[in-house]
Short mmCIF file of N, CA and C in Angstrom, two decimals:
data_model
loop_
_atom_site.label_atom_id
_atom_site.label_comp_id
_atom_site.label_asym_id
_atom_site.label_seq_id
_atom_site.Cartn_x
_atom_site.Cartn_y
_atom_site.Cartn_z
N UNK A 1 111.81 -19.27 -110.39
CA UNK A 1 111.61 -17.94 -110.94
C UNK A 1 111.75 -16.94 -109.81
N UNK A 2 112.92 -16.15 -109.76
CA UNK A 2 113.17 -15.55 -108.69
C UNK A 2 112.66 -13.79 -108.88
N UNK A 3 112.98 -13.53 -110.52
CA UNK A 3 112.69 -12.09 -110.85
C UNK A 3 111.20 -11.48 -110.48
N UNK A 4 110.81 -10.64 -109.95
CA UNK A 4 109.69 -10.38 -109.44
C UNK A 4 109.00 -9.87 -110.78
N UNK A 5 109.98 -8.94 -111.70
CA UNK A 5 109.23 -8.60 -112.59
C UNK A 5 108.57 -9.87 -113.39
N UNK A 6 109.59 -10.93 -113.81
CA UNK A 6 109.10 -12.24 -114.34
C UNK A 6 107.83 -12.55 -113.91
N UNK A 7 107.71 -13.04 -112.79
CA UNK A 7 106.45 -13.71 -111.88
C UNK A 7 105.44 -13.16 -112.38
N UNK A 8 105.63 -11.65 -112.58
CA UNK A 8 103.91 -10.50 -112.69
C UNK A 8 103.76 -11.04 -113.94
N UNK A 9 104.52 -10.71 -114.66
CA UNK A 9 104.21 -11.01 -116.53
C UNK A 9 103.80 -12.17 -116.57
N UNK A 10 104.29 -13.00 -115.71
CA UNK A 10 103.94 -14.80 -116.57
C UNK A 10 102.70 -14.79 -115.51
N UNK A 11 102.31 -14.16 -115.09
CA UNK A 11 100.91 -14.45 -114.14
C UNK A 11 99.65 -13.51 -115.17
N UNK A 12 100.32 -12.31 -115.80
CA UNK A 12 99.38 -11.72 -116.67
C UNK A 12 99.71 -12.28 -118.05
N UNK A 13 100.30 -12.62 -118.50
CA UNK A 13 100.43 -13.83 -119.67
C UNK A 13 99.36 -15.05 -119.11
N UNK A 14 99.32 -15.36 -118.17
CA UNK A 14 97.94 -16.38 -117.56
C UNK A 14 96.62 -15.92 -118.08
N UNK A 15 96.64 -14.61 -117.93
CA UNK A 15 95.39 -14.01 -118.07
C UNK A 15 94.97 -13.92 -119.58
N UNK A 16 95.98 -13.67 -120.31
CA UNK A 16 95.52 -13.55 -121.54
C UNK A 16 95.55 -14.71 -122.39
N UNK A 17 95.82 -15.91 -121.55
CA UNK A 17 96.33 -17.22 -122.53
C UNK A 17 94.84 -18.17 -122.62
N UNK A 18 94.41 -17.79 -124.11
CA UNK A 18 92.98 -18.84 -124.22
C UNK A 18 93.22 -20.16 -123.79
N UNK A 19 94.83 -20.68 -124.30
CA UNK A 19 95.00 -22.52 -124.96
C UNK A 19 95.09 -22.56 -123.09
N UNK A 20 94.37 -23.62 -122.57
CA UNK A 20 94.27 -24.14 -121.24
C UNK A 20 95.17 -24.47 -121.39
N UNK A 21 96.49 -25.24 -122.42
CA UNK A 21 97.60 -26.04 -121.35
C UNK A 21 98.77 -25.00 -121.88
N UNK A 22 98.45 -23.89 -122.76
CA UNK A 22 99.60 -22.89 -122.16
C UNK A 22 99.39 -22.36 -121.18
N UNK A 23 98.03 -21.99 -120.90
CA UNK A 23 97.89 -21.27 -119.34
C UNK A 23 98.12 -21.95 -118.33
N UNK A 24 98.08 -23.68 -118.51
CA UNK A 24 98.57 -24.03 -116.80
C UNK A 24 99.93 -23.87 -116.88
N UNK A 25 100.96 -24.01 -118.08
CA UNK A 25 102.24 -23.64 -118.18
C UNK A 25 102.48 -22.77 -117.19
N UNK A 26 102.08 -21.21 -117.51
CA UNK A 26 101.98 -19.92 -117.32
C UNK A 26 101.56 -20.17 -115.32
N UNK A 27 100.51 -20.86 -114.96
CA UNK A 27 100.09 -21.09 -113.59
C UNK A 27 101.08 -21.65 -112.79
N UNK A 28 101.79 -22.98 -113.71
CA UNK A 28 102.96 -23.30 -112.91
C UNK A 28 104.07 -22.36 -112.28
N UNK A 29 104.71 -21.80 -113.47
CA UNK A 29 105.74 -20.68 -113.58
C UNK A 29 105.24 -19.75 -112.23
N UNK A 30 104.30 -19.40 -112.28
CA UNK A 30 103.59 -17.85 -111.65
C UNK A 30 103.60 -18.48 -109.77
N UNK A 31 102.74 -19.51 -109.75
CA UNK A 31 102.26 -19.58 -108.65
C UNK A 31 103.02 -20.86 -108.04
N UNK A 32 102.69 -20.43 -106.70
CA UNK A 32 103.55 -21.44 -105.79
C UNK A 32 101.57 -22.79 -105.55
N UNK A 33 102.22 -23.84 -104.44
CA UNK A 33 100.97 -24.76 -104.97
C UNK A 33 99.68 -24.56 -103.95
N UNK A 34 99.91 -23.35 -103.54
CA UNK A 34 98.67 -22.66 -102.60
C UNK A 34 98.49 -21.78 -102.97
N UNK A 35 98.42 -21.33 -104.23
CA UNK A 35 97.87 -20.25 -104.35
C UNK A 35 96.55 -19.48 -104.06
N UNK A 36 96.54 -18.43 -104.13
CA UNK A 36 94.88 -18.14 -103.86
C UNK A 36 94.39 -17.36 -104.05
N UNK A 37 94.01 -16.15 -104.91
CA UNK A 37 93.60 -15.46 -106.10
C UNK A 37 91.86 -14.95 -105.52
N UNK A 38 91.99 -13.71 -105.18
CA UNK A 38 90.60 -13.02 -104.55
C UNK A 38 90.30 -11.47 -105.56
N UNK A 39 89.46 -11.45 -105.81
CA UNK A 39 88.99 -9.74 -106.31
C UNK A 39 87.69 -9.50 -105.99
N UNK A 40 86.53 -8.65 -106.25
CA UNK A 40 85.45 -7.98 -106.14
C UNK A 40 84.29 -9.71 -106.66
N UNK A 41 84.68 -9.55 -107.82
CA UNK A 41 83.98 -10.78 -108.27
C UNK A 41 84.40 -12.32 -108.71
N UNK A 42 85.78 -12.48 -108.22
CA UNK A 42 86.34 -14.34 -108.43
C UNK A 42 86.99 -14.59 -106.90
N UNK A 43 87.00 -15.52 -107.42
CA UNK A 43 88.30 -16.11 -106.11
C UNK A 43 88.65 -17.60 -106.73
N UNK A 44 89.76 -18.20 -106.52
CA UNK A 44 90.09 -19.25 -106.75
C UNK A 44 91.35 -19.61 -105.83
N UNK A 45 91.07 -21.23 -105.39
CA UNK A 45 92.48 -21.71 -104.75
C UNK A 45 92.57 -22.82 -105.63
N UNK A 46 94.17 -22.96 -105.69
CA UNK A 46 94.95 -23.86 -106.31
C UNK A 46 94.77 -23.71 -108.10
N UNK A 47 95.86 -24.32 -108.48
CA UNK A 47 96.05 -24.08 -110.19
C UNK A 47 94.83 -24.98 -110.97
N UNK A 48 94.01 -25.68 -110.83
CA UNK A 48 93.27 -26.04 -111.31
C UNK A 48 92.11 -25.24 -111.35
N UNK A 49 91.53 -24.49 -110.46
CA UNK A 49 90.29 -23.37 -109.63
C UNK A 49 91.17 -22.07 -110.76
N UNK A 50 91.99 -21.67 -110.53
CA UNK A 50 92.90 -20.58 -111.33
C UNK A 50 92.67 -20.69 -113.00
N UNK A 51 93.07 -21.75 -113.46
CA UNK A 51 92.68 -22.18 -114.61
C UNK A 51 91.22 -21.76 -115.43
N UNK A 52 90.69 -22.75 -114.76
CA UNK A 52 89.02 -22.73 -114.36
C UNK A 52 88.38 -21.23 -114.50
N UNK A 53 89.01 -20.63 -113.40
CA UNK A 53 88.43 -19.21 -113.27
C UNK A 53 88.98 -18.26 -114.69
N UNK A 54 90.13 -18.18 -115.04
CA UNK A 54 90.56 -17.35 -116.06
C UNK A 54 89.62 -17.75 -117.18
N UNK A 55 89.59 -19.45 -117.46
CA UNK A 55 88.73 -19.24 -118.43
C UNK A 55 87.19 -18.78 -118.58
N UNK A 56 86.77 -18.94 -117.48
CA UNK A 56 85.40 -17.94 -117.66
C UNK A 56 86.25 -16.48 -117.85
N UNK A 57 86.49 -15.97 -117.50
CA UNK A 57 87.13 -14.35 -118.12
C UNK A 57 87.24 -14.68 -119.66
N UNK A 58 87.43 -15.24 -120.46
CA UNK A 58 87.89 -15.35 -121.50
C UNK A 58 86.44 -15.54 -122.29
N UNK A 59 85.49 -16.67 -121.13
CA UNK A 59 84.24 -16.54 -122.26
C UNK A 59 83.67 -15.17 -121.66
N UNK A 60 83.74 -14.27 -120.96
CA UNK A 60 83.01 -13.15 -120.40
C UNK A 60 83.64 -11.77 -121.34
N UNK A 61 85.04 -11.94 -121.60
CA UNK A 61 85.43 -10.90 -122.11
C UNK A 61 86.46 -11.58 -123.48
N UNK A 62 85.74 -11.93 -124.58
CA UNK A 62 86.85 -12.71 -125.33
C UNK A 62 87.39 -11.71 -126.45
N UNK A 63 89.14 -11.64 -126.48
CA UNK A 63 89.42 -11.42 -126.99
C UNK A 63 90.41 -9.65 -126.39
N UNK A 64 89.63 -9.76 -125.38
CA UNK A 64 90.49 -8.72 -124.07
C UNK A 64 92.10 -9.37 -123.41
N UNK A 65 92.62 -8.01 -123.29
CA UNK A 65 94.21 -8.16 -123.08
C UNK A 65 94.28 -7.45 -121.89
N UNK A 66 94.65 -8.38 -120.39
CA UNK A 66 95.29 -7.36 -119.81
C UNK A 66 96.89 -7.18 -120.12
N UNK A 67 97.14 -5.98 -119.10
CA UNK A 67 98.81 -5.68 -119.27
C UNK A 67 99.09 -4.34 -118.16
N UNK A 68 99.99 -4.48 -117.56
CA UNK A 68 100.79 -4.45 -116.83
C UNK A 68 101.19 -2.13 -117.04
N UNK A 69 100.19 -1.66 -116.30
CA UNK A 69 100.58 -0.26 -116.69
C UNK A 69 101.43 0.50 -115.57
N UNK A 70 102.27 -0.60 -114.68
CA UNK A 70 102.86 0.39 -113.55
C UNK A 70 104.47 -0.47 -113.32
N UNK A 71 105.08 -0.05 -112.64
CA UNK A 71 106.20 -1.09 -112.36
C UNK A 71 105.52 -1.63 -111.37
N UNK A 72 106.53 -2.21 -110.44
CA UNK A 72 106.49 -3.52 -109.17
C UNK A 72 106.60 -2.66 -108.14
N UNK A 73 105.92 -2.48 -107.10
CA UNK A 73 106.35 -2.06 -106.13
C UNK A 73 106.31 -3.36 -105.08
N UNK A 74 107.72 -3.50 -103.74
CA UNK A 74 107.90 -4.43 -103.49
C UNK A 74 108.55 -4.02 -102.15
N UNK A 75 108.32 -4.93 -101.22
CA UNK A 75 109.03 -5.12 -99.69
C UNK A 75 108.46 -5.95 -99.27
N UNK A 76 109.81 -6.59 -98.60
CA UNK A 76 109.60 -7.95 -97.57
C UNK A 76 108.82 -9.22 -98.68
N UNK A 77 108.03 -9.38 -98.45
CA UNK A 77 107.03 -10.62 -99.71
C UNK A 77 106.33 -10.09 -99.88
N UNK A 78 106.21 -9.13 -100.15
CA UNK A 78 104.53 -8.11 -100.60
C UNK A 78 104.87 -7.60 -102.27
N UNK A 79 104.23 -7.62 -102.84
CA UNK A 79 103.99 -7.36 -104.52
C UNK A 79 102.74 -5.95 -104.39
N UNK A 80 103.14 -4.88 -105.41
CA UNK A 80 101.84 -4.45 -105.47
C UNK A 80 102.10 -3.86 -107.32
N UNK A 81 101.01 -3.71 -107.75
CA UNK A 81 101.63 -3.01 -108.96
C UNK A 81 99.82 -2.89 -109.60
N UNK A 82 99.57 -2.05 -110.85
CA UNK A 82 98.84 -1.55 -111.66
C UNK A 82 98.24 -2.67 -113.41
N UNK A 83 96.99 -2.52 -113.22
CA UNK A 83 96.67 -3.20 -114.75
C UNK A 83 95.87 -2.36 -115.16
N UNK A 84 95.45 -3.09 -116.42
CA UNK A 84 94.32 -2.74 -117.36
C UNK A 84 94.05 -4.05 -117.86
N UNK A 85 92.46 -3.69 -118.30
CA UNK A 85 92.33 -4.99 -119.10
C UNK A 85 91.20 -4.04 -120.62
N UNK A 86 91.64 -4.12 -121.38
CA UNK A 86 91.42 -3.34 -122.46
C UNK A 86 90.71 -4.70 -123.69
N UNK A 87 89.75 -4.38 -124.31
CA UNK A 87 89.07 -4.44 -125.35
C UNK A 87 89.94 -4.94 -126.70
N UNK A 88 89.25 -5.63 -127.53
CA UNK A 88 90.12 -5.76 -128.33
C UNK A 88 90.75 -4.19 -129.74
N UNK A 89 89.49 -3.23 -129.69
CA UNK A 89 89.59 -2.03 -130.24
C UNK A 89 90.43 -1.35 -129.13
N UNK A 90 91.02 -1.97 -128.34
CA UNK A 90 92.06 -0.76 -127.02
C UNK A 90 91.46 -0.38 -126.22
N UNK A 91 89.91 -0.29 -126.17
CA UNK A 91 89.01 0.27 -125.40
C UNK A 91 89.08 0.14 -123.85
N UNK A 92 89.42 1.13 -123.03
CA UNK A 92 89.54 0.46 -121.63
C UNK A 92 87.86 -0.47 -120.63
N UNK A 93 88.23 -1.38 -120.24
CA UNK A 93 87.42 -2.15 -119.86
C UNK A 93 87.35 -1.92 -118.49
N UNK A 94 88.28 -1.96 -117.62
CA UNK A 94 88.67 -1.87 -116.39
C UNK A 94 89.91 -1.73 -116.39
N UNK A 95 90.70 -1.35 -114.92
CA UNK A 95 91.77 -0.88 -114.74
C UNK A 95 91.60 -0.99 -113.14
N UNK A 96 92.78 -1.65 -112.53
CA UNK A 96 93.01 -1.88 -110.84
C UNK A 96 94.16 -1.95 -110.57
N UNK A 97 94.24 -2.31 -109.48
CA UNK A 97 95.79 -3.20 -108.91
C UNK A 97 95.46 -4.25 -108.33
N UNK A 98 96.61 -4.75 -108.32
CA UNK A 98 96.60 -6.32 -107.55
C UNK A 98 97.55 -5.69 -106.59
N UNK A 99 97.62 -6.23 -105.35
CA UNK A 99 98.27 -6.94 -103.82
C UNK A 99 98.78 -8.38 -103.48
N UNK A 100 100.39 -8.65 -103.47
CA UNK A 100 99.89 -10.43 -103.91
C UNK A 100 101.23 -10.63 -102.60
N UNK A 101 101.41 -11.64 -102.22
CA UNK A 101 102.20 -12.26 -101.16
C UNK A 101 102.97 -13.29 -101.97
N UNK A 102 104.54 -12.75 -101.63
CA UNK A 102 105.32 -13.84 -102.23
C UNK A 102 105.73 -15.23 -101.18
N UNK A 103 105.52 -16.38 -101.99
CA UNK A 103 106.31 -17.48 -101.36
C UNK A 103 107.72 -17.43 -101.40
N UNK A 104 108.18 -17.97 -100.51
CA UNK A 104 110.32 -18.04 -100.46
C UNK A 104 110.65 -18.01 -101.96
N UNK A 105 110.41 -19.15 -102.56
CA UNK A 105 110.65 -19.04 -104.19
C UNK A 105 110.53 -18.29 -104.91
N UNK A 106 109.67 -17.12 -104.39
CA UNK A 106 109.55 -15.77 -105.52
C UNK A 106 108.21 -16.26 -106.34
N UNK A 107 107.70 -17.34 -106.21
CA UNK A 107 106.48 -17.77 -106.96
C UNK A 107 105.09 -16.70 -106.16
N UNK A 108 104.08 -16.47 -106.63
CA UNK A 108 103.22 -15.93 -105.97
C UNK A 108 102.08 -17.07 -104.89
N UNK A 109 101.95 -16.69 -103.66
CA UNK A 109 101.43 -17.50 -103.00
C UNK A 109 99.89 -16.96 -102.79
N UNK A 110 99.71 -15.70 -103.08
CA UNK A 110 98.24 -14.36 -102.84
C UNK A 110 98.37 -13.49 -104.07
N UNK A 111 97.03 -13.07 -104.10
CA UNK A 111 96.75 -12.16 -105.14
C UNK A 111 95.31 -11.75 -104.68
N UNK A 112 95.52 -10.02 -104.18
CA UNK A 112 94.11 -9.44 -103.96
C UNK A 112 93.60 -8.51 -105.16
N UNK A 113 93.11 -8.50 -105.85
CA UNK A 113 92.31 -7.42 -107.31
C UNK A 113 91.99 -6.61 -106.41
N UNK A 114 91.86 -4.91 -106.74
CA UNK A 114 91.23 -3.98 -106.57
C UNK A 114 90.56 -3.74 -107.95
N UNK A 115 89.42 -2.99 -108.18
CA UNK A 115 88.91 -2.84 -109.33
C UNK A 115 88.99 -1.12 -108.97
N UNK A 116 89.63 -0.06 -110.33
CA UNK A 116 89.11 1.14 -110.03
C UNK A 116 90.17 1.68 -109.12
N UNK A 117 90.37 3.56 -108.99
CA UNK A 117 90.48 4.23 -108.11
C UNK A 117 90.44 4.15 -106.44
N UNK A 118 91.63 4.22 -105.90
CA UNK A 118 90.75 3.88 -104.22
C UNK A 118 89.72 4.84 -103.63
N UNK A 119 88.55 4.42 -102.84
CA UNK A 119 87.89 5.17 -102.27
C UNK A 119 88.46 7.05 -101.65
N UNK A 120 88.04 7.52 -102.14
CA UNK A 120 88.24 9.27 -101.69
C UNK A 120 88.40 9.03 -99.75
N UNK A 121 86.90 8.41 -99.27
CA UNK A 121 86.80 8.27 -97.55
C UNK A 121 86.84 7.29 -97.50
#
């Protein structure tokens, strides 16, 4: 999977996928086999920990969609781009960016969450 835009979607298609063995589908596709996945409140290494972790999101927020509210911004192996993760009434829940490091393959090898606005100071 070389398309960068691809990679983001099938990594936020991860996020929203209840059935565990479409989401390791979705983990394969997305991530290279070191992955390593950090924000405010998770972290996970490797596709099994990834797995694992999304599905607690799913019992914490069930029935929430993220999706993808910015393009790709991109240089050298660096990924950066915009989400939401919205309610099932649309309701915004949160909203961040991710920071992620590409492997040679274009698979994602990092992923940092920001939650929120950046700090003013």
């Amino acid at each position: 999977m070389s398309d960068v835009a691809t990679t983001v979607d099938t990594y936020l298609a991860m996020w929203n996928e209840p059935d565990p063995d479409r989401r390791a589908g979705h983990i394969e596709r997305a991530w290279a086999a070191d992955a390593h996945y950090v924000d405010p409140l998770l972290e996970a290494e490797g596709h099994a920990a990834l797995g694992e972790m999304v599905a607690g999101v799913h019992g914490q927020f069930p029935g929430h969609r993220f999706r993808r509210v910015s393009g790709i911004d991109t240089h050298h192996d660096l990924i950066r781009f915009a989400w939401e993760l919205a309610a099932p009434d649309g309701t915004l829940t949160v909203a961040g960016i991710d920071v992620g490091v590409l492997a040679p393959d274009g698979k994602l090898r990092r992923i940092a969450g920001f939650f929120g606005e950046p700090p003013q100071d």
